[in-house]
Structures are given as C-alpha cells and as structure tokens.
Amino acid sequence: MNSFESVGWSIWITVASLGGVVFCLYVLFSQLKGQPKKGETISETGHTWDGISEYDTPLPRWWVSMFLILTIIALLYLALYPGLGSFNGLLNTNQAKEVLQAQEEIEERVQPVYQKYASMPITEIAQDDEARAIGQRLFLNNCAQCHGSDAQGSPSFPNLADDSWLWGGEPDQVLHTITEGRRGIMPAHNAMMNPLQAADLAQYVRSLSNLAHDQTRVVPGKKLYDQDCVACHAADGTGNQMLGAPNLTDDSWLYGSSEDSIVYGILNGRDNQMPAQKAVLSPEQIRLLAGWVWGLSNTEQQ
Ligand code: HEC
Ligand code: HEC
C-alpha cells in the first residue's frame, strides 16, 4: 500500500529530503577552513559592535564532527525507514499497513462478541446486561450529540426514553428508524391561513392535551383543524406513525407547547431528519442500539 497518489509526488519528496541533506553539507563545507597554525595571527571579520570586534576563527572541530555524524544518522534513517517518497526503507516498515492490520485484529476479536446478538430478539437484547452496556457505549458515541447522553432529547430531537413515539416504538419500528433514518415533514400553512387563524388553531391543539387554552378561540380553531390537519394528525389528534406526525394529545412535545412555537410550526412548517445509520454502523451494532433504546421505555421487561 502506498499513500502517494502519483509518482511525481514521491519523486518530489525524495528530492526534497536528499536535497536538504546535500544543502546542509554544502553550507558546512563552504564555511570550512584550516585551523590556524601556532603563532599565526588570527584575522578579524571586520564586524564590530560597541567596540567589540569578531575574530575570523574556523568552526570548532567537535562541532563539525558532530554535524557530520548527524548527517550520517539522517542518511541511515532515510535508508532504513520510510522518508524517501514511497520507498518503505530497507526494513520495509509500512505504517498504513500496520494500522490496517491492527484494525483487522480488533475486528476479528470483536466479531464473535457481536455475532452473539445477530439473531437475538431486540426484546432479549434489552434485558442482557452485556448487550445493554455495549448499546449504551454505541449510543454515547453515535447518537448522544443529537438525542442527549440520557436520550431525553431537546427541541427538534425527540426524547427516546419516554413511551411517545413519532415513528412507532415496536422493536422492528425502532430498528427500521435507526437503520434507514426518518424524515418528518410538516408542510407550511402560511399560504392558506393568517397568523390569527394559526393562533386559533394553536389554542385548539393545546386543548387536546388539556393545557390552558382560550375556549372562544378553540371553536374556530377546531374548524380549521378538521379542514387542514386531520389528514396527518388524525381526527382525534393522536397522529400517524406512518408519516411521523406526532400525537398532539399527549404531553410530549418535539418543539414545545407554547402558542408561539405551535403557531410558528403551523405557518412555516417543519422539516426534521434522523440520519440513516446503515452506512456507518454494522447490522449487529444497530440491533444493540435498538435494544438499548427500546429498553429505555420498556423497563418493566427487564
Ligand atoms: C444528527 C442528529 C441525529 C443523530 C446523530 C441521531 N439522531 Fe435519531 N433522530 C434525529 C431527529 C431529528 C429525529 C426526529 C426525526 C423526525 O422528526 O421525524 C430522530 C429520531 C429518532 C428516533 C425515532 C423516535 C420516535 O419518536 O419515533 C429514534 C429511535 C432515533 N432517532 C434513534 C437514534 C439512534 C439510536 C441514533 C444513533 C445511532 C440516532 N438516533 C442518531 C436526529 C439524530
Ligand atoms: C402532511 C402531513 C401534515 C399536515 C397536513 C399537518 N402536519 Fe403537523 N406535523 C406533521 C409532521 C410529520 C410533524 C413532525 C415534524 C417533525 O418531525 O419535525 C408535525 C408536527 C406538528 C406539530 C409539532 C408537535 C410537537 O410535538 O412539537 C404541531 C403542533 C402540528 N404538527 C400541528 C399541525 C396542525 C395544527 C396542522 C393543520 C394546520 C398540521 N399540523 C398539519 C405532519 C403534518
């Protein structure tokens, strides 16, 4: 394996590395001159600072020999180890290959652990201590940035620890959500109603979950609801898990229950996406995650 994309780069690095060494040697030898003989007067360079003048003495011998030794070490290193473009050195070290090998070893070691869960039902995974520990680690690494480390979500990121589900809480539905991802789209209604009508609607929506509401506005609100909203949120407001349309009668809110937030959503719509994990995680890892997530709201099973 070779991390250089073209021979040109490899040659360029080789020339630059060897050229650097040759240039250093050139500078060294251009400054060398013989040691002064006994009794010879040492000339001065002519540089003076505040009356202090500089002798034109040769480089100390110990310094020159150290420099030469270091040069030899550098050349030896370049011969033995990678450093000259794509040449792996006489010891044939290849760090990219070593990393790949190490990864394969880990994969081999981990595979039997995951294999155990490939066919275990999600409901059993949710009760298996080892599986839950792995599931939680996977969650913290791959999901917590959106759903929170306690899986309780935040505005626009659903709470996964309660029993209110946008797309369904059956083990297979959770597995499907994680594998394929989901996209919840609530269309904008600003072309068909004004903010006052949306506010009436918001009062009706709040009444569905017994939140404080203005009864006089609930009546026109319900009329609009029956006309524009039932197709997705159902006549009784309990939503539709095929569309990811939330249940509006419970006390679980994706965006908050305030009138402002509900009006904003009705007028401007919402477009929310759960990214598919099948390209990122293995099927076994996804099963472990589904088991852990499912277990959060099905604690009586454990
Ligand atoms: C980039 C942010 C992001 C990441 C990362 C993410 N999710 Fe999500 N997830 C979302 C959003 C947003 C939704 C809501 C989609 C919608 O509104 O329909 C969601 C929805 C879900 C749902 C459906 C909830 C329901 O009520 O039906 C599950 C289950 C879920 N995520 C699990 C996971 C797991 C497990 C991971 C880690 C592998 C993960 N998510 C990673 C953003 C994310
Ligand atoms: C085409 C289907 C569709 C229609 C029609 C629709 N909605 Fe929605 N609605 C959704 C979806 C899907 C979501 C979830 C969006 C998300 O995942 O971010 C949603 C979200 C919401 C929310 C946010 C709930 C929360 O938990 O924060 C409210 C409130 C809402 N809709 C009210 C309405 C009202 C009122 C109407 C009628 C004017 C309406 N919807 C019409 C599909 C629809």
PDB file of C-alpha atoms in Angstrom, residues 46-153:
ATOM      1  CA  GLY A  46      35.734  43.490  10.441  1.00  0.00           C
ATOM      2  CA  HIS A  47      32.423  43.338  12.333  1.00  0.00           C
ATOM      3  CA  THR A  48      32.451  45.489  15.488  1.00  0.00           C
ATOM      4  CA  TRP A  49      29.716  46.185  17.995  1.00  0.00           C
ATOM      5  CA  ASP A  50      30.254  48.778  20.695  1.00  0.00           C
ATOM      6  CA  GLY A  51      33.997  48.378  20.283  1.00  0.00           C
ATOM      7  CA  ILE A  52      33.937  44.581  20.453  1.00  0.00           C
ATOM      8  CA  SER A  53      35.362  43.012  17.292  1.00  0.00           C
ATOM      9  CA  GLU A  54      34.846  39.489  15.883  1.00  0.00           C
ATOM     10  CA  TYR A  55      37.706  37.026  15.226  1.00  0.00           C
ATOM     11  CA  ASP A  56      37.526  35.135  11.948  1.00  0.00           C
ATOM     12  CA  THR A  57      38.187  31.713  13.536  1.00  0.00           C
ATOM     13  CA  PRO A  58      37.236  28.409  11.872  1.00  0.00           C
ATOM     14  CA  LEU A  59      34.282  26.312  13.130  1.00  0.00           C
ATOM     15  CA  PRO A  60      35.259  24.230  16.195  1.00  0.00           C
ATOM     16  CA  ARG A  61      36.326  20.720  15.261  1.00  0.00           C
ATOM     17  CA  TRP A  62      33.965  18.975  17.749  1.00  0.00           C
ATOM     18  CA  TRP A  63      31.062  20.888  16.215  1.00  0.00           C
ATOM     19  CA  VAL A  64      31.987  19.932  12.650  1.00  0.00           C
ATOM     20  CA  SER A  65      32.343  16.237  13.530  1.00  0.00           C
ATOM     21  CA  MET A  66      29.030  16.234  15.388  1.00  0.00           C
ATOM     22  CA  PHE A  67      27.353  17.785  12.375  1.00  0.00           C
ATOM     23  CA  LEU A  68      28.838  15.102  10.107  1.00  0.00           C
ATOM     24  CA  ILE A  69      27.747  12.300  12.456  1.00  0.00           C
ATOM     25  CA  LEU A  70      24.206  13.680  12.499  1.00  0.00           C
ATOM     26  CA  THR A  71      24.212  13.787   8.699  1.00  0.00           C
ATOM     27  CA  ILE A  72      25.242  10.130   8.580  1.00  0.00           C
ATOM     28  CA  ILE A  73      22.466   9.237  11.045  1.00  0.00           C
ATOM     29  CA  ALA A  74      19.954  11.101   8.858  1.00  0.00           C
ATOM     30  CA  LEU A  75      21.068   9.199   5.740  1.00  0.00           C
ATOM     31  CA  LEU A  76      20.974   5.881   7.621  1.00  0.00           C
ATOM     32  CA  TYR A  77      17.461   6.673   8.848  1.00  0.00           C
ATOM     33  CA  LEU A  78      16.292   7.513   5.322  1.00  0.00           C
ATOM     34  CA  ALA A  79      17.773   4.224   4.099  1.00  0.00           C
ATOM     35  CA  LEU A  80      16.153   2.086   6.811  1.00  0.00           C
ATOM     36  CA  TYR A  81      12.778   3.759   7.388  1.00  0.00           C
ATOM     37  CA  PRO A  82      10.143   5.435   5.188  1.00  0.00           C
ATOM     38  CA  GLY A  83      11.108   9.012   4.341  1.00  0.00           C
ATOM     39  CA  LEU A  84      12.035   8.964   0.677  1.00  0.00           C
ATOM     40  CA  GLY A  85       8.672   9.169  -1.055  1.00  0.00           C
ATOM     41  CA  SER A  86       7.036   5.797  -1.476  1.00  0.00           C
ATOM     42  CA  PHE A  87      10.232   3.861  -0.575  1.00  0.00           C
ATOM     43  CA  ASN A  88       9.391   1.895   2.588  1.00  0.00           C
ATOM     44  CA  GLY A  89      13.010   1.692   3.736  1.00  0.00           C
ATOM     45  CA  LEU A  90      15.256  -1.385   3.884  1.00  0.00           C
ATOM     46  CA  LEU A  91      13.370  -2.565   6.995  1.00  0.00           C
ATOM     47  CA  ASN A  92      10.160  -2.400   4.927  1.00  0.00           C
ATOM     48  CA  THR A  93       8.116  -0.540   7.528  1.00  0.00           C
ATOM     49  CA  ASN A  94       4.640   0.493   6.364  1.00  0.00           C
ATOM     50  CA  GLN A  95       2.629   2.312   8.986  1.00  0.00           C
ATOM     51  CA  ALA A  96      -0.556   2.385   6.900  1.00  0.00           C
ATOM     52  CA  LYS A  97      -0.405  -1.411   6.639  1.00  0.00           C
ATOM     53  CA  GLU A  98       0.296  -1.741  10.353  1.00  0.00           C
ATOM     54  CA  VAL A  99      -2.812   0.336  11.195  1.00  0.00           C
ATOM     55  CA  LEU A 100      -4.941  -1.775   8.832  1.00  0.00           C
ATOM     56  CA  GLN A 101      -3.592  -4.978  10.371  1.00  0.00           C
ATOM     57  CA  ALA A 102      -4.311  -3.722  13.877  1.00  0.00           C
ATOM     58  CA  GLN A 103      -7.850  -2.809  12.805  1.00  0.00           C
ATOM     59  CA  GLU A 104      -8.385  -6.255  11.304  1.00  0.00           C
ATOM     60  CA  GLU A 105      -7.163  -7.869  14.522  1.00  0.00           C
ATOM     61  CA  ILE A 106      -9.614  -5.824  16.581  1.00  0.00           C
ATOM     62  CA  GLU A 107     -12.395  -6.677  14.115  1.00  0.00           C
ATOM     63  CA  GLU A 108     -11.615 -10.394  14.476  1.00  0.00           C
ATOM     64  CA  ARG A 109     -11.571 -10.162  18.260  1.00  0.00           C
ATOM     65  CA  VAL A 110     -14.844  -8.193  18.412  1.00  0.00           C
ATOM     66  CA  GLN A 111     -16.741 -10.159  15.767  1.00  0.00           C
ATOM     67  CA  PRO A 112     -17.679 -13.146  17.983  1.00  0.00           C
ATOM     68  CA  VAL A 113     -18.984 -10.732  20.647  1.00  0.00           C
ATOM     69  CA  TYR A 114     -21.322  -9.069  18.130  1.00  0.00           C
ATOM     70  CA  GLN A 115     -22.179 -12.362  16.439  1.00  0.00           C
ATOM     71  CA  LYS A 116     -23.992 -13.454  19.578  1.00  0.00           C
ATOM     72  CA  TYR A 117     -26.541 -10.657  19.078  1.00  0.00           C
ATOM     73  CA  ALA A 118     -27.066 -11.047  15.325  1.00  0.00           C
ATOM     74  CA  SER A 119     -30.092 -13.277  15.850  1.00  0.00           C
ATOM     75  CA  MET A 120     -31.110 -12.388  19.420  1.00  0.00           C
ATOM     76  CA  PRO A 121     -34.566 -10.728  19.549  1.00  0.00           C
ATOM     77  CA  ILE A 122     -34.475  -6.997  20.359  1.00  0.00           C
ATOM     78  CA  THR A 123     -36.601  -7.624  23.469  1.00  0.00           C
ATOM     79  CA  GLU A 124     -33.952 -10.029  24.807  1.00  0.00           C
ATOM     80  CA  ILE A 125     -31.084  -7.693  23.924  1.00  0.00           C
ATOM     81  CA  ALA A 126     -32.872  -5.096  26.071  1.00  0.00           C
ATOM     82  CA  GLN A 127     -32.587  -7.459  29.067  1.00  0.00           C
ATOM     83  CA  ASP A 128     -28.999  -8.612  28.529  1.00  0.00           C
ATOM     84  CA  ASP A 129     -26.588  -6.680  30.752  1.00  0.00           C
ATOM     85  CA  GLU A 130     -23.582  -7.038  28.462  1.00  0.00           C
ATOM     86  CA  ALA A 131     -25.625  -6.065  25.392  1.00  0.00           C
ATOM     87  CA  ARG A 132     -27.022  -3.018  27.170  1.00  0.00           C
ATOM     88  CA  ALA A 133     -23.547  -1.903  28.204  1.00  0.00           C
ATOM     89  CA  ILE A 134     -22.347  -2.116  24.581  1.00  0.00           C
ATOM     90  CA  GLY A 135     -25.546  -0.456  23.350  1.00  0.00           C
ATOM     91  CA  GLN A 136     -25.089   2.453  25.721  1.00  0.00           C
ATOM     92  CA  ARG A 137     -21.465   2.965  24.646  1.00  0.00           C
ATOM     93  CA  LEU A 138     -22.536   2.943  20.992  1.00  0.00           C
ATOM     94  CA  PHE A 139     -25.276   5.443  21.828  1.00  0.00           C
ATOM     95  CA  LEU A 140     -22.874   7.802  23.598  1.00  0.00           C
ATOM     96  CA  ASN A 141     -20.514   7.706  20.617  1.00  0.00           C
ATOM     97  CA  ASN A 142     -23.039   7.930  17.786  1.00  0.00           C
ATOM     98  CA  CYS A 143     -26.338   9.339  18.991  1.00  0.00           C
ATOM     99  CA  ALA A 144     -25.856  11.411  22.149  1.00  0.00           C
ATOM    100  CA  GLN A 145     -24.780  14.514  20.225  1.00  0.00           C
ATOM    101  CA  CYS A 146     -28.375  14.839  18.968  1.00  0.00           C
ATOM    102  CA  HIS A 147     -30.518  12.939  21.469  1.00  0.00           C
ATOM    103  CA  GLY A 148     -28.543  13.820  24.626  1.00  0.00           C
ATOM    104  CA  SER A 149     -26.477  11.417  26.734  1.00  0.00           C
ATOM    105  CA  ASP A 150     -29.626  10.485  28.715  1.00  0.00           C
ATOM    106  CA  ALA A 151     -31.541  10.028  25.397  1.00  0.00           C
ATOM    107  CA  GLN A 152     -34.115  12.569  26.556  1.00  0.00           C
ATOM    108  CA  GLY A 153     -33.629  14.799  23.531  1.00  0.00           C
TER     109      GLY A 153
END
